[in-house]
Coordinates of C-alpha atoms and ligand atoms in Angstrom, one line a residue:
M1 CA -33.3 149.4 24.5
A2 CA -35.2 145.4 24.2
E3 CA -33.7 143.6 21.3
S4 CA -36.0 143.7 18.5
R5 CA -38.8 140.6 18.0
T6 CA -41.8 139.8 16.6
I7 CA -44.8 139.7 18.6
G8 CA -48.1 138.3 18.0
I9 CA -51.2 139.1 20.2
F10 CA -54.4 137.5 20.0
G11 CA -57.4 139.9 20.8
A12 CA -57.6 143.8 19.3
G13 CA -59.8 144.7 22.2
W14 CA -58.1 147.0 25.2
V15 CA -55.6 144.8 26.9
G16 CA -54.4 143.4 23.1
L17 CA -54.0 146.9 21.3
V18 CA -52.1 148.1 24.2
T19 CA -49.8 145.6 24.7
G20 CA -49.1 145.3 21.1
G21 CA -48.9 149.6 20.4
C22 CA -46.3 149.8 23.4
F23 CA -44.3 146.9 22.2
A24 CA -43.8 148.2 18.9
E25 CA -42.8 151.7 21.1
L26 CA -40.0 149.2 23.0
G27 CA -39.2 148.5 19.0
H28 CA -40.3 145.3 18.6
Q29 CA -42.8 144.1 15.2
V30 CA -46.1 143.5 16.0
I31 CA -49.1 141.7 14.8
V32 CA -52.5 142.1 16.3
R33 CA -54.7 139.2 15.0
D34 CA -58.7 139.6 15.8
V35 CA -61.7 137.1 14.2
V36 CA -64.1 140.2 13.7
P37 CA -63.8 141.7 10.0
E38 CA -64.4 145.0 10.9
R39 CA -62.6 146.2 13.7
I40 CA -59.4 145.2 11.3
D41 CA -60.8 147.4 9.2
A42 CA -61.2 150.5 11.2
L43 CA -57.8 149.5 12.8
E44 CA -56.1 149.5 9.2
T45 CA -58.1 153.1 9.0
G46 CA -56.8 154.5 11.9
R47 CA -59.9 154.5 13.8
M48 CA -60.5 153.1 17.0
P49 CA -63.1 151.4 18.6
F50 CA -63.0 152.3 22.0
H51 CA -61.4 155.6 24.4
E52 CA -57.9 155.0 25.8
P53 CA -55.8 158.3 25.8
G54 CA -52.7 158.3 24.9
L55 CA -53.4 154.9 22.4
P56 CA -54.6 156.0 19.4
E57 CA -50.7 158.4 19.3
V58 CA -48.5 155.1 20.2
L59 CA -50.3 152.7 17.3
E60 CA -50.3 155.6 15.4
R61 CA -46.3 156.2 15.8
N62 CA -45.8 153.0 15.5
R63 CA -47.6 152.4 12.0
A64 CA -44.8 150.4 10.4
R65 CA -43.9 148.3 13.2
I66 CA -47.6 146.8 13.4
R67 CA -49.9 144.5 11.2
Y68 CA -53.2 144.1 11.9
T69 CA -55.0 140.5 10.2
L70 CA -57.7 138.2 10.6
D71 CA -55.7 135.5 9.5
A72 CA -53.6 133.7 12.6
R73 CA -51.3 132.3 10.2
E74 CA -49.5 135.1 9.6
L75 CA -48.7 134.3 13.7
T76 CA -45.7 131.3 12.4
E77 CA -43.3 134.3 12.0
A78 CA -44.2 135.8 16.1
D79 CA -41.8 134.8 18.9
A80 CA -43.9 135.3 20.6
L81 CA -47.4 135.1 21.9
F82 CA -49.9 136.8 24.1
I83 CA -52.8 135.7 24.5
C84 CA -55.3 138.8 25.3
V85 CA -58.5 137.9 24.6
Q86 CA -61.6 138.1 27.1
T87 CA -61.6 135.8 30.0
P88 CA -66.1 137.7 30.9
P89 CA -67.6 135.4 33.7
T90 CA -70.0 132.3 33.0
Y91 CA -73.1 131.8 34.3
S92 CA -71.6 129.8 37.2
G93 CA -69.3 132.9 38.3
D94 CA -66.4 131.2 36.4
A95 CA -64.0 132.4 34.3
D96 CA -65.3 131.4 30.4
L97 CA -61.6 130.6 28.7
S98 CA -63.9 129.9 25.7
Y99 CA -61.9 132.7 23.5
V100 CA -58.7 131.2 25.4
W101 CA -59.2 127.8 23.9
T102 CA -60.1 129.8 20.5
A103 CA -56.9 131.5 20.4
L104 CA -55.3 128.0 21.5
D105 CA -57.6 125.8 18.1
D106 CA -55.7 128.8 15.6
L107 CA -51.9 128.9 17.1
P108 CA -49.8 127.9 13.8
R109 CA -47.3 125.3 14.1
V110 CA -43.8 126.2 13.6
E111 CA -40.9 124.6 14.5
R112 CA -38.4 126.6 16.1
R113 CA -39.5 128.2 19.7
Q114 CA -42.5 129.7 20.2
V115 CA -43.6 130.7 23.7
L116 CA -47.5 131.7 24.3
V117 CA -48.3 133.7 26.9
M118 CA -51.2 134.9 28.7
K119 CA -51.7 138.1 29.6
S120 CA -56.3 137.7 29.6
T121 CA -56.9 137.5 33.4
V122 CA -57.6 133.5 34.3
P123 CA -57.8 131.0 37.4
V124 CA -55.5 129.9 38.6
G125 CA -55.1 126.4 37.1
T126 CA -55.5 127.2 33.9
G127 CA -51.5 127.6 32.9
E128 CA -51.1 123.9 34.0
K129 CA -54.3 122.9 31.4
V130 CA -53.2 125.1 28.9
R131 CA -50.0 123.3 28.7
A132 CA -51.2 119.9 29.5
A133 CA -53.2 120.8 25.9
L134 CA -50.3 121.6 23.9
E135 CA -48.7 118.3 25.1
G136 CA -51.7 116.8 24.1
R137 CA -51.4 118.4 20.5
G138 CA -47.7 118.0 20.2
L139 CA -47.0 121.2 20.3
I140 CA -44.0 120.3 22.8
N141 CA -41.5 123.2 21.2
V142 CA -44.4 125.8 22.8
G143 CA -43.4 127.0 25.8
Y144 CA -45.9 128.4 28.4
V145 CA -45.5 131.8 30.2
S146 CA -48.2 133.6 33.0
N147 CA -47.6 137.4 31.9
P148 CA -51.2 139.5 33.8
E149 CA -51.3 143.1 33.2
F150 CA -51.7 145.1 35.2
L151 CA -53.3 148.2 33.7
S152 CA -56.0 150.6 35.3
E153 CA -58.4 152.2 31.7
G154 CA -57.5 155.5 30.9
R155 CA -53.6 155.1 32.1
A156 CA -53.1 152.0 30.3
V157 CA -50.6 153.5 28.0
Q158 CA -48.4 154.5 30.9
D159 CA -49.5 151.7 33.3
F160 CA -47.3 149.0 30.7
L161 CA -44.9 151.4 29.5
D162 CA -44.0 152.5 33.5
P163 CA -44.9 149.6 34.7
D164 CA -44.5 148.9 39.2
R165 CA -43.8 145.3 38.8
I166 CA -43.7 143.0 35.6
V167 CA -44.7 139.5 36.8
I168 CA -43.7 136.5 34.7
G169 CA -44.9 132.7 36.0
A170 CA -43.0 130.1 33.6
F171 CA -42.7 126.7 33.4
A172 CA -39.1 126.5 31.9
D173 CA -36.4 129.3 32.6
E174 CA -35.7 130.1 28.8
D175 CA -39.3 131.1 28.9
A176 CA -39.3 133.4 31.2
S177 CA -36.1 134.9 30.0
A178 CA -37.5 135.1 26.4
V179 CA -40.9 137.1 28.1
E180 CA -38.1 139.2 30.8
A181 CA -35.7 140.6 27.9
L182 CA -39.2 141.2 25.7
Y183 CA -39.6 144.4 28.5
G184 CA -35.7 145.4 28.0
G185 CA -35.5 149.2 28.6
I186 CA -38.5 149.6 30.8
E187 CA -37.4 150.1 34.2
T188 CA -38.7 148.0 37.5
P189 CA -38.5 144.9 39.8
V190 CA -39.3 141.8 37.7
V191 CA -41.3 139.1 40.3
R192 CA -40.0 135.3 38.4
T193 CA -42.4 132.7 39.7
D194 CA -43.8 129.3 38.7
V195 CA -47.8 130.1 37.0
A196 CA -49.5 128.8 39.2
S197 CA -48.1 132.3 41.7
A198 CA -47.9 134.3 38.4
E199 CA -51.8 134.1 37.8
M200 CA -53.0 134.3 41.7
I201 CA -50.9 137.6 41.5
K202 CA -53.5 139.3 39.5
L203 CA -56.1 138.3 41.0
A204 CA -55.1 138.7 44.4
A205 CA -54.0 142.0 43.6
N206 CA -57.3 143.0 42.4
A207 CA -59.1 141.4 45.5
F208 CA -57.3 143.7 47.5
L209 CA -57.4 146.7 46.1
M210 CA -61.7 145.7 45.6
T211 CA -60.9 145.2 49.5
R212 CA -59.5 148.9 50.3
I213 CA -62.3 150.4 48.6
S214 CA -65.3 148.2 49.9
F215 CA -63.2 148.7 53.3
I216 CA -63.1 152.6 52.7
N217 CA -66.8 152.7 52.2
E218 CA -67.8 151.3 55.3
I219 CA -65.6 153.9 57.0
A220 CA -67.7 156.3 55.4
N221 CA -71.7 155.5 56.0
V222 CA -70.0 154.5 59.4
C223 CA -68.7 158.4 59.5
E224 CA -72.5 158.9 58.1
A225 CA -73.7 157.6 61.5
V226 CA -71.2 159.2 63.8
G227 CA -70.4 162.7 62.5
A228 CA -66.8 162.2 60.7
D229 CA -65.9 162.8 57.8
V230 CA -64.1 159.9 55.3
V231 CA -61.9 162.4 53.3
E232 CA -60.0 163.4 56.5
V233 CA -60.3 159.8 57.9
A234 CA -58.3 158.6 54.1
R235 CA -56.3 162.1 54.4
G236 CA -54.9 160.8 58.3
I237 CA -54.8 156.8 57.2
G238 CA -53.0 156.9 53.9
Y239 CA -49.9 159.1 55.6
D240 CA -48.6 155.9 57.5
H241 CA -46.7 154.2 55.4
R242 CA -47.5 150.7 55.7
L243 CA -51.2 151.3 54.7
G244 CA -50.1 154.2 52.0
P245 CA -53.2 156.7 50.7
H246 CA -54.2 154.3 47.5
F247 CA -57.6 153.7 47.1
L248 CA -59.1 155.0 49.9
R249 CA -61.7 157.1 48.0
A250 CA -64.8 156.7 49.4
G251 CA -67.6 156.5 46.6
I252 CA -70.5 154.7 44.9
G253 CA -68.6 151.5 44.5
Y254 CA -66.3 150.2 41.9
G255 CA -67.3 149.1 38.0
G256 CA -65.4 148.7 35.5
S257 CA -64.5 145.0 33.9
C258 CA -62.0 143.3 36.0
F259 CA -63.3 144.5 39.8
P260 CA -66.3 142.7 39.4
K261 CA -66.0 139.8 37.2
D262 CA -62.5 138.9 38.8
S263 CA -63.8 139.2 42.1
L264 CA -66.5 137.1 41.4
A265 CA -64.0 134.5 39.5
L266 CA -61.7 134.5 42.7
K267 CA -64.9 133.3 45.3
Q268 CA -65.7 130.6 42.9
L269 CA -62.3 129.6 42.2
A270 CA -62.1 129.2 46.0
S271 CA -65.7 127.6 46.1
N272 CA -64.6 125.5 43.5
S273 CA -61.6 124.1 46.1
G274 CA -63.6 124.0 48.8
Y275 CA -63.2 127.1 50.6
H276 CA -65.7 130.0 51.1
F277 CA -63.7 133.2 50.7
Q278 CA -65.6 134.7 53.5
L279 CA -63.9 138.2 53.5
L280 CA -64.5 138.4 49.4
A281 CA -67.9 137.9 50.0
A282 CA -68.0 140.7 52.1
V283 CA -66.2 142.7 50.1
I284 CA -69.0 142.2 47.0
E285 CA -71.9 142.4 49.1
V286 CA -70.7 145.9 50.8
N287 CA -70.1 147.5 46.8
E288 CA -73.4 145.9 45.8
L289 CA -74.9 147.7 48.6
Q290 CA -72.7 151.2 48.2
K291 CA -74.1 151.5 45.1
R292 CA -77.6 151.9 46.4
R293 CA -76.6 154.6 49.2
V294 CA -77.4 157.8 46.1
I295 CA -81.2 156.3 46.3
Q296 CA -81.2 156.4 49.7
K297 CA -79.9 159.9 50.4
L298 CA -82.2 161.0 47.1
Q299 CA -85.2 159.8 48.9
K300 CA -83.8 161.3 52.8
H301 CA -83.7 164.8 50.6
I302 CA -86.7 164.8 48.1
G303 CA -89.0 162.3 49.9
K304 CA -90.4 160.3 47.0
L305 CA -89.0 159.4 44.1
R306 CA -91.7 159.0 41.9
G307 CA -92.3 161.7 39.1
K308 CA -89.1 163.2 40.4
K309 CA -86.3 164.5 37.7
V310 CA -83.2 163.5 38.5
A311 CA -80.2 164.2 37.0
L312 CA -77.1 161.7 36.6
L313 CA -73.9 163.2 35.9
G314 CA -70.6 161.2 34.6
L315 CA -72.6 157.8 33.0
A316 CA -68.6 155.6 32.8
F317 CA -67.5 153.4 35.6
K318 CA -64.4 156.2 36.7
A319 CA -62.8 159.6 34.4
G320 CA -60.8 159.0 31.5
T321 CA -62.8 156.1 30.1
D322 CA -65.9 156.0 27.7
D323 CA -66.3 152.2 29.3
L324 CA -69.9 151.4 31.1
R325 CA -69.0 148.1 32.1
E326 CA -71.0 147.0 35.7
A327 CA -70.8 151.3 36.0
P328 CA -73.0 152.4 39.5
S329 CA -74.7 154.6 37.3
L330 CA -77.0 151.9 35.4
V331 CA -77.4 150.5 39.1
L332 CA -78.6 154.3 39.5
A333 CA -80.5 154.5 37.0
S334 CA -82.5 151.9 36.1
R335 CA -83.5 151.9 40.2
L336 CA -84.3 155.1 39.7
L337 CA -86.5 154.7 36.6
A338 CA -88.4 151.8 38.8
E339 CA -89.4 154.5 41.4
G340 CA -90.6 156.3 39.1
A341 CA -88.4 158.8 38.6
E342 CA -87.3 160.5 35.3
V343 CA -83.8 160.5 34.6
R344 CA -81.6 162.5 32.8
A345 CA -78.2 162.1 32.2
W346 CA -74.0 163.4 31.1
D347 CA -71.3 161.9 30.1
P348 CA -69.1 163.7 27.4
V349 CA -67.7 160.2 26.5
A350 CA -69.6 157.3 27.6
R351 CA -73.1 156.8 24.9
P352 CA -75.4 154.0 26.9
G353 CA -77.7 153.5 24.7
E354 CA -79.9 150.4 25.0
L355 CA -78.4 149.8 28.1
M356 CA -80.2 152.6 30.0
K357 CA -83.3 152.5 28.5
G358 CA -85.7 154.8 29.4
A359 CA -83.1 158.0 30.5
V360 CA -82.8 160.8 28.9
L361 CA -78.9 161.5 27.0
Y362 CA -78.4 164.7 27.4
D363 CA -75.0 167.0 25.8
T364 CA -74.1 169.4 28.3
V365 CA -74.3 168.8 31.6
L366 CA -76.7 172.3 32.2
E367 CA -79.2 170.6 30.0
A368 CA -79.2 167.6 31.6
V369 CA -80.1 169.3 35.1
R370 CA -82.7 171.9 34.1
G371 CA -85.4 171.5 36.0
A372 CA -84.5 168.5 38.3
D373 CA -84.4 167.7 41.4
A374 CA -81.5 166.7 42.6
A375 CA -78.3 165.9 40.3
V376 CA -76.2 163.4 41.1
I377 CA -72.4 163.0 40.5
V378 CA -71.3 159.7 39.8
T379 CA -68.3 159.7 37.8
E380 CA -65.6 161.9 38.4
W381 CA -65.3 164.2 35.6
D382 CA -62.9 167.2 35.7
E383 CA -65.7 168.6 33.5
L384 CA -67.9 168.4 36.9
R385 CA -65.5 170.0 39.5
G386 CA -67.3 173.8 38.4
L387 CA -71.0 172.0 39.0
A388 CA -72.1 174.2 42.3
S389 CA -72.3 177.3 39.8
K390 CA -74.9 180.0 39.9
D391 CA -75.9 178.5 36.3
V392 CA -76.4 175.1 37.5
H393 CA -78.4 176.7 40.2
E394 CA -80.9 178.5 38.1
A395 CA -81.3 176.0 35.9
M396 CA -82.3 173.3 38.2
A397 CA -85.3 172.9 40.6
R398 CA -84.4 172.5 43.3
P399 CA -80.8 173.0 44.4
L400 CA -79.1 169.5 45.3
I401 CA -76.6 168.2 44.9
I402 CA -75.4 164.4 45.7
D403 CA -71.4 164.1 45.3
G404 CA -71.2 160.4 44.9
R405 CA -67.3 160.8 44.4
N406 CA -66.4 163.0 46.5
L407 CA -65.5 165.7 44.4
L408 CA -66.6 169.4 45.2
D409 CA -65.9 171.7 48.0
P410 CA -69.2 171.1 50.5
A411 CA -68.1 174.2 51.9
Q412 CA -67.8 176.2 48.5
A413 CA -70.9 174.1 47.7
R414 CA -73.1 175.4 50.4
A415 CA -72.0 178.6 50.3
A416 CA -73.3 178.5 46.4
G417 CA -76.7 177.9 48.4
F418 CA -76.8 174.3 47.3
A419 CA -78.1 171.7 50.1
Y420 CA -74.9 169.2 49.3
E421 CA -74.5 165.9 50.2
G422 CA -71.2 163.3 49.5
I423 CA -70.2 160.4 50.9
G424 CA -69.5 159.6 54.5
R425 CA -69.5 163.1 54.9
P426 CA -71.2 165.2 57.1
T427 CA -74.7 166.7 56.4
S428 CA -76.6 169.0 58.0
P429 CA -80.4 168.3 58.6
T430 CA -81.2 171.5 57.6
E431 CA -81.0 171.0 53.6
V432 CA -83.5 168.3 54.2
L433 CA -86.0 169.9 51.3
P434 CA -89.8 169.4 51.1
E435 CA -91.1 168.0 48.7
T436 CA -92.7 170.3 45.5
H437 CA -96.1 169.0 46.7
E438 CA -95.4 170.0 50.2
R439 CA -94.2 173.3 49.3
D440 CA -97.5 173.6 46.7
L441 CA -99.2 173.2 50.3
E442 CA -97.3 175.2 52.6
A443 CA -98.0 178.3 49.7
E444 CA -101.4 176.9 49.4
L445 CA -102.1 177.2 53.0
N446 CA -100.5 180.8 53.8
R447 CA -102.6 182.5 50.6
Ligands
LIG1 C1 -57.8 147.5 37.4 C2 -56.6 148.0 38.3 O1 -57.0 148.7 39.4 C3 -55.7 147.8 37.2 O2 -54.7 147.3 38.6 C4 -56.2 145.9 36.7 O3 -55.2 146.1 35.3 C5 -57.4 145.5 35.9 O4 -58.4 146.4 37.5 C6 -57.3 144.6 35.6 O5 -58.0 143.7 35.8 O6 -57.5 144.6 34.0 P1 -59.6 149.6 35.6 O7 -60.8 148.7 36.0 O8 -59.0 149.7 34.8 O9 -58.4 148.8 36.8 O10 -60.0 150.5 36.9 P2 -59.4 151.1 38.5 O11 -59.2 152.6 38.6 O12 -59.3 150.1 39.4 O13 -60.8 151.6 39.0 C7 -62.0 150.0 39.5 C8 -62.8 151.1 40.3 O14 -62.8 151.2 41.6 C9 -63.8 152.1 39.9 O15 -65.2 152.0 39.4 C10 -63.4 153.3 40.7 O16 -64.1 154.7 40.7 C11 -62.9 152.7 41.9 N1 -62.0 153.1 42.6 C12 -61.0 153.1 42.7 C13 -63.0 153.6 43.8 O17 -64.3 153.7 44.0 N2 -61.9 154.5 45.4 C14 -60.5 154.6 45.0 O18 -60.5 154.8 45.5 C15 -60.7 153.6 43.5

C-alpha cells in the first residue's frame, strides 16, 4: 500500500475522474478541481457525467477520500498536482494546449515542494516549455513529471490499477521517486526516463496500435480480393510470440477520442520538425477509407442507396462506452444520408442527438431493423451477437447483414437465411440481392 498523500487533479473529465478515483482507491486523499459548476454539482451528488464501467463504484466506495471543487486554491494542500485536461486538435492538427496553460495559470503558490504531473497527452517538448514557464513565474519549488496515461475506455479502472507499465519522465530524480511512490501497491514495471522520451512513449504506443489496426484492415481488404479469411489470418499471425494477438481485429476503422487526434498530433509534430512521417500518414488514410468501405458493400448487395432503409447497429466508437467522438458510425450515417438512404439507428448507451441529424434512433434492435434493407453491425456490442435470429429475419425487408466487426459466425448467419458479409471474409456471389424495383419488375414480367 502506498503512503497516503494528497493528490490534486486538474480536470474532472474521463482521465481526471479515473485517475482521482483510482488514487483514492490506493489510499490517497484526492481533490478534483474543474471549472464547470454543473459538473462539480453532479459529481457531489453522485451523478456520473459519462459511462465508464466500474468508475461510479470506485468513486462511491472512496467518497470520504475525494473532494470536488471549483476553487484552485484548495489544491494548496496537494503534494502532487495531476493535469488531466483535454488537448483537442487545433485547425492545423497540432494539439491545443490552451487548457494546460489555463491550469498552470491557476496553480496555487506554496512554500514546500509540489510536483506537477502531466497525464494529458501532449506533444514532445511540452515538458520543457512548462518547466520554462514555471521558472518564469518564479515557481522554482514546483517539480515536473510526465506520467502519460494508457487507459482504454470501457476498462479504464482496470487499466489504471493493473497496468502493463507505469512511465515516469522527470527532470529531477526526487520528483520521479515522489510520483512512483504514489503508485505503491501496484505491481508492474516502472519505466523511469527523461521527460521528452516519456512524452514520445505515449504517442508512439498509440501510433503503433493504430498501425496494427490499419495493417490488418489492409490485409482484410486483400483477403476479400483473393478469397482468404482475415479472422483466420489474424489467428495464425497472433500465435507468433514476436507479434502477439492484440489489435489485429479487422473492422470499420478506429475511432475515439485518442487515436484520430493523437495520430494527427504526432504527424504534425514530425512535420513541424521537418520530417514527413510517411507510415503514419498511410495509417491515417487507410483508416479513413476503411470507414467508407461499408457503403460499397451495401451498394454491392442492394444497388443504389436512395430510399433504402439501413439500420446502423451500435453507434459508440467501440463497445463498453457511450463515446461518439470520431466514431465510424458518424461517417457512415452521413454518407448514407448523402446517398439518400433512410438511416435507422440503435445503441444501448450512446445518444448521438444532433451529431446524427437525420437518422432515427430506436430503443431496440428489433425496432431498428424493422422494414430495413440492410443491417450494419457498427459496434461490437454483446447484444448484437444474436442478430442472425428468426425475429430479425422476419422483421427485415431484406435479410442482409453487413458485419463491420466480424462479430457473427458467417456460417450460422447464412444458415439462418441471411446474406452475410463481414470485413475481409469470403462472400459467395449468390448472396447479391436484387434491388426492390428489380424484384417488382421481375414479378410483373412473370405475371
Ligand atoms: C486507446 C489506447 O488503447 C489506450 O492505451 C490509450 O491510453 C488511449 O487510447 C488514450 O490515448 O487515451 P481507446 O481509445 O479507449 O484507448 O480505445 P481502444 O480500445 O484502443 O480502441 C480504439 C479504436 O480502435 C476503437 O475504435 C476500436 O474499435 C479500434 N480497434 C481496436 C480495432 O478496430 N481493432 C482492434 O484490433 C482494436
